[in-house]
PQR file with spaces between the fields and no chain letter, atoms N, CA, C, O and H, PARSE charges and radii, in Angstrom:
ATOM       1  N    TYR     1       0.832   -1.211    0.000 -0.4000 1.5000
ATOM       2  CA   TYR     1       0.000    0.000    0.000 -0.0000 2.0000
ATOM       3  C    TYR     1       0.865    1.258    0.000  0.5500 1.7000
ATOM       4  O    TYR     1       0.614    2.181   -0.776 -0.5500 1.4000
ATOM       5  N    LEU     2       1.873    1.304    0.856 -0.4000 1.5000
ATOM       6  CA   LEU     2       2.663    2.532    0.980 -0.0000 2.0000
ATOM       7  C    LEU     2       3.346    2.918   -0.321  0.5500 1.7000
ATOM       8  O    LEU     2       3.490    4.103   -0.622 -0.5500 1.4000
ATOM       9  H    LEU     2       2.077    0.555    1.486  0.4000 1.0000
ATOM      10  N    GLN     3       3.770    1.917   -1.100 -0.4000 1.5000
ATOM      11  CA   GLN     3       4.437    2.214   -2.367 -0.0000 2.0000
ATOM      12  C    GLN     3       3.511    2.995   -3.294  0.5500 1.7000
ATOM      13  O    GLN     3       3.974    3.818   -4.085 -0.5500 1.4000
ATOM      14  H    GLN     3       3.654    0.954   -0.855  0.4000 1.0000
ATOM      15  N    HIS     4       2.203    2.742   -3.203 -0.4000 1.5000
ATOM      16  CA   HIS     4       1.244    3.383   -4.098 -0.0000 2.0000
ATOM      17  C    HIS     4       0.338    4.370   -3.360  0.5500 1.7000
ATOM      18  O    HIS     4      -0.719    4.745   -3.868 -0.5500 1.4000
ATOM      19  H    HIS     4       1.827    2.074   -2.561  0.4000 1.0000
ATOM      20  N    GLU     5       0.752    4.788   -2.166 -0.4000 1.5000
ATOM      21  CA   GLU     5      -0.071    5.682   -1.350 -0.0000 2.0000
ATOM      22  C    GLU     5      -0.401    6.975   -2.094  0.5500 1.7000
ATOM      23  O    GLU     5      -1.526    7.467   -2.007 -0.5500 1.4000
ATOM      24  H    GLU     5       1.611    4.484   -1.754  0.4000 1.0000
ATOM      25  N    ASN     6       0.563    7.526   -2.819 -0.4000 1.5000
ATOM      26  CA   ASN     6       0.335    8.759   -3.569 -0.0000 2.0000
ATOM      27  C    ASN     6      -0.751    8.550   -4.624  0.5500 1.7000
ATOM      28  O    ASN     6      -1.593    9.424   -4.831 -0.5500 1.4000
ATOM      29  H    ASN     6       1.477    7.126   -2.889  0.4000 1.0000
ATOM      30  N    PHE     7      -0.732    7.396   -5.289 -0.4000 1.5000
ATOM      31  CA   PHE     7      -1.762    7.078   -6.287 -0.0000 2.0000
ATOM      32  C    PHE     7      -3.140    7.058   -5.622  0.5500 1.7000
ATOM      33  O    PHE     7      -4.088    7.645   -6.143 -0.5500 1.4000
ATOM      34  H    PHE     7      -0.047    6.687   -5.121  0.4000 1.0000
ATOM      35  N    PHE     8      -3.253    6.389   -4.478 -0.4000 1.5000
ATOM      36  CA   PHE     8      -4.537    6.305   -3.780 -0.0000 2.0000
ATOM      37  C    PHE     8      -5.009    7.680   -3.328  0.5500 1.7000
ATOM      38  O    PHE     8      -6.193    8.000   -3.432 -0.5500 1.4000
ATOM      39  H    PHE     8      -2.483    5.912   -4.054  0.4000 1.0000
ATOM      40  N    ASN     9      -4.089    8.486   -2.830 -0.4000 1.5000
ATOM      41  CA   ASN     9      -4.463    9.823   -2.358 -0.0000 2.0000
ATOM      42  C    ASN     9      -4.966   10.698   -3.496  0.5500 1.7000
ATOM      43  O    ASN     9      -5.905   11.470   -3.305 -0.5500 1.4000
ATOM      44  H    ASN     9      -3.127    8.226   -2.746  0.4000 1.0000
ATOM      45  N    LYS    10      -4.363   10.595   -4.674 -0.4000 1.5000
ATOM      46  CA   LYS    10      -4.798   11.389   -5.823 -0.0000 2.0000
ATOM      47  C    LYS    10      -6.132   10.893   -6.368  0.5500 1.7000
ATOM      48  O    LYS    10      -6.909   11.680   -6.909 -0.5500 1.4000
ATOM      49  H    LYS    10      -3.600    9.968   -4.829  0.4000 1.0000
ATOM      50  N    SER    11      -6.407    9.596   -6.232 -0.4000 1.5000
ATOM      51  CA   SER    11      -7.608    9.000   -6.824 -0.0000 2.0000
ATOM      52  C    SER    11      -8.882    9.473   -6.141  0.5500 1.7000
ATOM      53  O    SER    11      -9.890    9.715   -6.804 -0.5500 1.4000
ATOM      54  H    SER    11      -5.776    8.956   -5.793  0.4000 1.0000
ATOM      55  N    LYS    12      -8.842    9.606   -4.831 -0.4000 1.5000
ATOM      56  CA   LYS    12      -9.931   10.123   -4.003 -0.0000 2.0000
ATOM      57  C    LYS    12     -11.240    9.341   -4.097  0.5500 1.7000
ATOM      58  O    LYS    12     -11.947    9.233   -3.095 -0.5500 1.4000
ATOM      59  H    LYS    12      -8.023    9.410   -4.292  0.4000 1.0000
ATOM      60  N    LYS    13     -11.583    8.800   -5.242 -0.4000 1.5000
ATOM      61  CA   LYS    13     -12.873    8.129   -5.370 -0.0000 2.0000
ATOM      62  C    LYS    13     -12.677    6.635   -5.546  0.5500 1.7000
ATOM      63  O    LYS    13     -12.091    5.978   -4.686 -0.5500 1.4000
ATOM      64  H    LYS    13     -11.008    8.888   -6.055  0.4000 1.0000
ATOM      65  N    PHE    14     -13.150    6.108   -6.628 -0.4000 1.5000
ATOM      66  CA   PHE    14     -13.112    4.663   -6.842 -0.0000 2.0000
ATOM      67  C    PHE    14     -11.849    4.235   -7.569  0.5500 1.7000
ATOM      68  O    PHE    14     -11.355    4.935   -8.453 -0.5500 1.4000
ATOM      69  H    PHE    14     -13.626    6.642   -7.327  0.4000 1.0000
ATOM      70  N    ILE    15     -11.341    3.083   -7.185 -0.4000 1.5000
ATOM      71  CA   ILE    15     -10.193    2.488   -7.858 -0.0000 2.0000
ATOM      72  C    ILE    15     -10.614    1.113   -8.355  0.5500 1.7000
ATOM      73  O    ILE    15     -11.218    0.329   -7.622 -0.5500 1.4000
ATOM      74  H    ILE    15     -11.743    2.514   -6.467  0.4000 1.0000
ATOM      75  N    CYS    16     -10.293    0.837   -9.590 -0.4000 1.5000
ATOM      76  CA   CYS    16     -10.576   -0.461  -10.179 -0.0000 2.0000
ATOM      77  C    CYS    16      -9.279   -1.269  -10.169  0.5500 1.7000
ATOM      78  O    CYS    16      -8.223   -0.755  -10.539 -0.5500 1.4000
ATOM      79  H    CYS    16      -9.803    1.474  -10.186  0.4000 1.0000
ATOM      80  N    ILE    17      -9.358   -2.524   -9.749 -0.4000 1.5000
ATOM      81  CA   ILE    17      -8.195   -3.407   -9.754 -0.0000 2.0000
ATOM      82  C    ILE    17      -8.453   -4.486  -10.797  0.5500 1.7000
ATOM      83  O    ILE    17      -9.404   -5.260  -10.683 -0.5500 1.4000
ATOM      84  H    ILE    17     -10.216   -2.941   -9.448  0.4000 1.0000
ATOM      85  N    ARG    18      -7.593   -4.528  -11.818 -0.4000 1.5000
ATOM      86  CA   ARG    18      -7.762   -5.489  -12.907 -0.0000 2.0000
ATOM      87  C    ARG    18      -6.575   -6.441  -12.974  0.5500 1.7000
ATOM      88  O    ARG    18      -5.430   -6.062  -12.731 -0.5500 1.4000
ATOM      89  H    ARG    18      -6.821   -3.899  -11.910  0.4000 1.0000
ATOM      90  N    LYS    19      -6.886   -7.684  -13.310 -0.4000 1.5000
ATOM      91  CA   LYS    19      -5.853   -8.691  -13.544 -0.0000 2.0000
ATOM      92  C    LYS    19      -6.199   -9.367  -14.859  0.5500 1.7000
ATOM      93  O    LYS    19      -7.325   -9.829  -15.043 -0.5500 1.4000
ATOM      94  H    LYS    19      -7.817   -7.992  -13.507  0.4000 1.0000
ATOM      95  N    ASN    20      -5.251   -9.427  -15.766 -0.4000 1.5000
ATOM      96  CA   ASN    20      -5.466  -10.021  -17.092 -0.0000 2.0000
ATOM      97  C    ASN    20      -6.644   -9.384  -17.816  0.5500 1.7000
ATOM      98  O    ASN    20      -7.396  -10.071  -18.507 -0.5500 1.4000
ATOM      99  H    ASN    20      -4.337   -9.051  -15.616  0.4000 1.0000
ATOM     100  N    GLY    21      -6.806   -8.074  -17.660 -0.4000 1.5000
ATOM     101  CA   GLY    21      -7.843   -7.346  -18.379 -0.0000 2.0000
ATOM     102  C    GLY    21      -9.233   -7.437  -17.776  0.5500 1.7000
ATOM     103  O    GLY    21     -10.167   -6.827  -18.297 -0.5500 1.4000
ATOM     104  H    GLY    21      -6.195   -7.516  -17.099  0.4000 1.0000
ATOM     105  N    LYS    22      -9.394   -8.183  -16.690 -0.4000 1.5000
ATOM     106  CA   LYS    22     -10.708   -8.337  -16.054 -0.0000 2.0000
ATOM     107  C    LYS    22     -10.653   -7.791  -14.633  0.5500 1.7000
ATOM     108  O    LYS    22      -9.590   -7.752  -14.013 -0.5500 1.4000
ATOM     109  H    LYS    22      -8.635   -8.679  -16.266  0.4000 1.0000
ATOM     110  N    ILE    23     -11.797   -7.373  -14.128 -0.4000 1.5000
ATOM     111  CA   ILE    23     -11.850   -6.905  -12.739 -0.0000 2.0000
ATOM     112  C    ILE    23     -11.445   -8.064  -11.830  0.5500 1.7000
ATOM     113  O    ILE    23     -11.978   -9.168  -11.939 -0.5500 1.4000
ATOM     114  H    ILE    23     -12.661   -7.404  -14.632  0.4000 1.0000
ATOM     115  N    ALA    24     -10.504   -7.800  -10.942 -0.4000 1.5000
ATOM     116  CA   ALA    24      -9.940   -8.847  -10.094 -0.0000 2.0000
ATOM     117  C    ALA    24     -10.853   -9.169   -8.916  0.5500 1.7000
ATOM     118  O    ALA    24     -11.455   -8.282   -8.312 -0.5500 1.4000
ATOM     119  H    ALA    24     -10.071   -6.903  -10.854  0.4000 1.0000
ATOM     120  N    ASN    25     -10.939  -10.453   -8.609 -0.4000 1.5000
ATOM     121  CA   ASN    25     -11.585  -10.905   -7.381 -0.0000 2.0000
ATOM     122  C    ASN    25     -10.503  -10.857   -6.304  0.5500 1.7000
ATOM     123  O    ASN    25      -9.540  -11.622   -6.356 -0.5500 1.4000
ATOM     124  H    ASN    25     -10.449  -11.174   -9.100  0.4000 1.0000
ATOM     125  N    LEU    26     -10.657   -9.969   -5.341 -0.4000 1.5000
ATOM     126  CA   LEU    26      -9.605   -9.755   -4.345 -0.0000 2.0000
ATOM     127  C    LEU    26      -9.244  -11.028   -3.588  0.5500 1.7000
ATOM     128  O    LEU    26      -8.093  -11.198   -3.186 -0.5500 1.4000
ATOM     129  H    LEU    26     -11.439   -9.347   -5.299  0.4000 1.0000
ATOM     130  N    GLU    27     -10.202  -11.918   -3.388 -0.4000 1.5000
ATOM     131  CA   GLU    27      -9.929  -13.156   -2.655 -0.0000 2.0000
ATOM     132  C    GLU    27      -9.031  -14.098   -3.446  0.5500 1.7000
ATOM     133  O    GLU    27      -8.388  -14.970   -2.862 -0.5500 1.4000
ATOM     134  H    GLU    27     -11.138  -11.780   -3.714  0.4000 1.0000
ATOM     135  N    ASP    28      -8.979  -13.936   -4.774 -0.4000 1.5000
ATOM     136  CA   ASP    28      -8.182  -14.828   -5.616 -0.0000 2.0000
ATOM     137  C    ASP    28      -6.770  -14.317   -5.868  0.5500 1.7000
ATOM     138  O    ASP    28      -5.949  -15.041   -6.431 -0.5500 1.4000
ATOM     139  H    ASP    28      -9.502  -13.228   -5.248  0.4000 1.0000
ATOM     140  N    LEU    29      -6.470  -13.083   -5.463 -0.4000 1.5000
ATOM     141  CA   LEU    29      -5.139  -12.535   -5.713 -0.0000 2.0000
ATOM     142  C    LEU    29      -4.107  -13.213   -4.817  0.5500 1.7000
ATOM     143  O    LEU    29      -4.343  -13.468   -3.637 -0.5500 1.4000
ATOM     144  H    LEU    29      -7.137  -12.495   -5.006  0.4000 1.0000
ATOM     145  N    LYS    30      -2.952  -13.495   -5.425 -0.4000 1.5000
ATOM     146  CA   LYS    30      -1.879  -14.167   -4.691 -0.0000 2.0000
ATOM     147  C    LYS    30      -0.640  -13.281   -4.690  0.5500 1.7000
ATOM     148  O    LYS    30      -0.528  -12.338   -5.474 -0.5500 1.4000
ATOM     149  H    LYS    30      -2.760  -13.288   -6.384  0.4000 1.0000
ATOM     150  N    SER    31       0.272  -13.599   -3.807 -0.4000 1.5000
ATOM     151  CA   SER    31       1.534  -12.881   -3.749 -0.0000 2.0000
ATOM     152  C    SER    31       2.225  -12.943   -5.107  0.5500 1.7000
ATOM     153  O    SER    31       2.228  -13.990   -5.755 -0.5500 1.4000
ATOM     154  H    SER    31       0.182  -14.364   -3.170  0.4000 1.0000
ATOM     155  N    ASP    32       2.800  -11.849   -5.532 -0.4000 1.5000
ATOM     156  CA   ASP    32       3.515  -11.692   -6.807 -0.0000 2.0000
ATOM     157  C    ASP    32       2.611  -11.529   -8.021  0.5500 1.7000
ATOM     158  O    ASP    32       3.126  -11.377   -9.129 -0.5500 1.4000
ATOM     159  H    ASP    32       2.798  -10.999   -5.005  0.4000 1.0000
ATOM     160  N    ASP    33       1.284  -11.553   -7.869 -0.4000 1.5000
ATOM     161  CA   ASP    33       0.400  -11.246   -8.997 -0.0000 2.0000
ATOM     162  C    ASP    33       0.623   -9.795   -9.417  0.5500 1.7000
ATOM     163  O    ASP    33       0.859   -8.928   -8.576 -0.5500 1.4000
ATOM     164  H    ASP    33       0.866  -11.677   -6.969  0.4000 1.0000
ATOM     165  N    ILE    34       0.548   -9.540  -10.717 -0.4000 1.5000
ATOM     166  CA   ILE    34       0.653   -8.183  -11.247 -0.0000 2.0000
ATOM     167  C    ILE    34      -0.755   -7.716  -11.600  0.5500 1.7000
ATOM     168  O    ILE    34      -1.474   -8.389  -12.340 -0.5500 1.4000
ATOM     169  H    ILE    34       0.356  -10.245  -11.400  0.4000 1.0000
ATOM     170  N    VAL    35      -1.143   -6.563  -11.068 -0.4000 1.5000
ATOM     171  CA   VAL    35      -2.478   -6.015  -11.322 -0.0000 2.0000
ATOM     172  C    VAL    35      -2.343   -4.587  -11.840  0.5500 1.7000
ATOM     173  O    VAL    35      -1.283   -3.971  -11.726 -0.5500 1.4000
ATOM     174  H    VAL    35      -0.560   -6.017  -10.467  0.4000 1.0000
ATOM     175  N    ILE    36      -3.421   -4.073  -12.405 -0.4000 1.5000
ATOM     176  CA   ILE    36      -3.483   -2.689  -12.863 -0.0000 2.0000
ATOM     177  C    ILE    36      -4.460   -1.947  -11.957  0.5500 1.7000
ATOM     178  O    ILE    36      -5.629   -2.320  -11.852 -0.5500 1.4000
ATOM     179  H    ILE    36      -4.282   -4.574  -12.498  0.4000 1.0000
ATOM     180  N    LEU    37      -3.974   -0.898  -11.308 -0.4000 1.5000
ATOM     181  CA   LEU    37      -4.827   -0.024  -10.505 -0.0000 2.0000
ATOM     182  C    LEU    37      -5.247    1.120  -11.405  0.5500 1.7000
ATOM     183  O    LEU    37      -4.393    1.773  -12.005 -0.5500 1.4000
ATOM     184  H    LEU    37      -3.025   -0.594  -11.394  0.4000 1.0000
ATOM     185  N    SER    38      -6.536    1.379  -11.515 -0.4000 1.5000
ATOM     186  CA   SER    38      -6.948    2.509  -12.347 -0.0000 2.0000
ATOM     187  C    SER    38      -8.045    3.302  -11.663  0.5500 1.7000
ATOM     188  O    SER    38      -8.938    2.755  -11.015 -0.5500 1.4000
ATOM     189  H    SER    38      -7.230    0.849  -11.028  0.4000 1.0000
ATOM     190  N    SER    39      -7.942    4.611  -11.833 -0.4000 1.5000
ATOM     191  CA   SER    39      -8.961    5.524  -11.333 -0.0000 2.0000
ATOM     192  C    SER    39      -9.505    6.257  -12.543  0.5500 1.7000
ATOM     193  O    SER    39      -9.183    5.908  -13.679 -0.5500 1.4000
ATOM     194  H    SER    39      -7.217    5.055  -12.360  0.4000 1.0000
ATOM     195  N    GLN    40     -10.316    7.257  -12.313 -0.4000 1.5000
ATOM     196  CA   GLN    40     -10.875    8.007  -13.432 -0.0000 2.0000
ATOM     197  C    GLN    40      -9.800    8.765  -14.189  0.5500 1.7000
ATOM     198  O    GLN    40      -9.970    9.056  -15.373 -0.5500 1.4000
ATOM     199  H    GLN    40     -10.578    7.541  -11.391  0.4000 1.0000
ATOM     200  N    THR    41      -8.702    9.089  -13.532 -0.4000 1.5000
ATOM     201  CA   THR    41      -7.708    9.948  -14.173 -0.0000 2.0000
ATOM     202  C    THR    41      -6.363    9.288  -14.437  0.5500 1.7000
ATOM     203  O    THR    41      -5.585    9.813  -15.233 -0.5500 1.4000
ATOM     204  H    THR    41      -8.564    8.853  -12.570  0.4000 1.0000
ATOM     205  N    SER    42      -6.058    8.169  -13.809 -0.4000 1.5000
ATOM     206  CA   SER    42      -4.740    7.577  -14.025 -0.0000 2.0000
ATOM     207  C    SER    42      -4.764    6.067  -13.864  0.5500 1.7000
ATOM     208  O    SER    42      -5.759    5.476  -13.443 -0.5500 1.4000
ATOM     209  H    SER    42      -6.691    7.743  -13.162  0.4000 1.0000
ATOM     210  N    GLN    43      -3.636    5.464  -14.212 -0.4000 1.5000
ATOM     211  CA   GLN    43      -3.515    4.011  -14.189 -0.0000 2.0000
ATOM     212  C    GLN    43      -2.091    3.662  -13.782  0.5500 1.7000
ATOM     213  O    GLN    43      -1.149    4.367  -14.144 -0.5500 1.4000
ATOM     214  H    GLN    43      -2.827    5.944  -14.554  0.4000 1.0000
ATOM     215  N    LYS    44      -1.932    2.575  -13.028 -0.4000 1.5000
ATOM     216  CA   LYS    44      -0.599    2.200  -12.560 -0.0000 2.0000
ATOM     217  C    LYS    44      -0.539    0.692  -12.382  0.5500 1.7000
ATOM     218  O    LYS    44      -1.492    0.074  -11.907 -0.5500 1.4000
ATOM     219  H    LYS    44      -2.698    2.003  -12.734  0.4000 1.0000
ATOM     220  N    GLU    45       0.590    0.104  -12.766 -0.4000 1.5000
ATOM     221  CA   GLU    45       0.801   -1.324  -12.551 -0.0000 2.0000
ATOM     222  C    GLU    45       1.305   -1.524  -11.128  0.5500 1.7000
ATOM     223  O    GLU    45       2.094   -0.723  -10.625 -0.5500 1.4000
ATOM     224  H    GLU    45       1.364    0.606  -13.152  0.4000 1.0000
ATOM     225  N    ALA    46       0.850   -2.593  -10.480 -0.4000 1.5000
ATOM     226  CA   ALA    46       1.267   -2.866   -9.103 -0.0000 2.0000
ATOM     227  C    ALA    46       1.453   -4.364   -8.917  0.5500 1.7000
ATOM     228  O    ALA    46       0.835   -5.169   -9.613 -0.5500 1.4000
ATOM     229  H    ALA    46       0.210   -3.243  -10.888  0.4000 1.0000
ATOM     230  N    LYS    47       2.305   -4.725   -7.975 -0.4000 1.5000
ATOM     231  CA   LYS    47       2.561   -6.126   -7.657 -0.0000 2.0000
ATOM     232  C    LYS    47       1.971   -6.420   -6.284  0.5500 1.7000
ATOM     233  O    LYS    47       2.183   -5.665   -5.335 -0.5500 1.4000
ATOM     234  H    LYS    47       2.807   -4.070   -7.410  0.4000 1.0000
ATOM     235  N    ILE    48       1.233   -7.516   -6.183 -0.4000 1.5000
ATOM     236  CA   ILE    48       0.664   -7.931   -4.898 -0.0000 2.0000
ATOM     237  C    ILE    48       1.792   -8.501   -4.039  0.5500 1.7000
ATOM     238  O    ILE    48       2.563   -9.345   -4.494 -0.5500 1.4000
ATOM     239  H    ILE    48       1.061   -8.129   -6.954  0.4000 1.0000
ATOM     240  N    LEU    49       1.880   -8.038   -2.806 -0.4000 1.5000
ATOM     241  CA   LEU    49       2.926   -8.527   -1.897 -0.0000 2.0000
ATOM     242  C    LEU    49       2.399   -9.611   -0.993  0.5500 1.7000
ATOM     243  O    LEU    49       3.140  -10.138   -0.164 -0.5500 1.4000
ATOM     244  H    LEU    49       1.253   -7.352   -2.435  0.4000 1.0000
């Protein structure tokens, strides 16, 4: 979370988490999965720890 804290603070509203182009089921995410965090204004790749 801390690595992307600035992204979350700028987003202010909703964040979509996608894996392989689909909305991710948070319960299915595993360590080292690569996801895309996107808000209305920006997008960032992130790694699940």
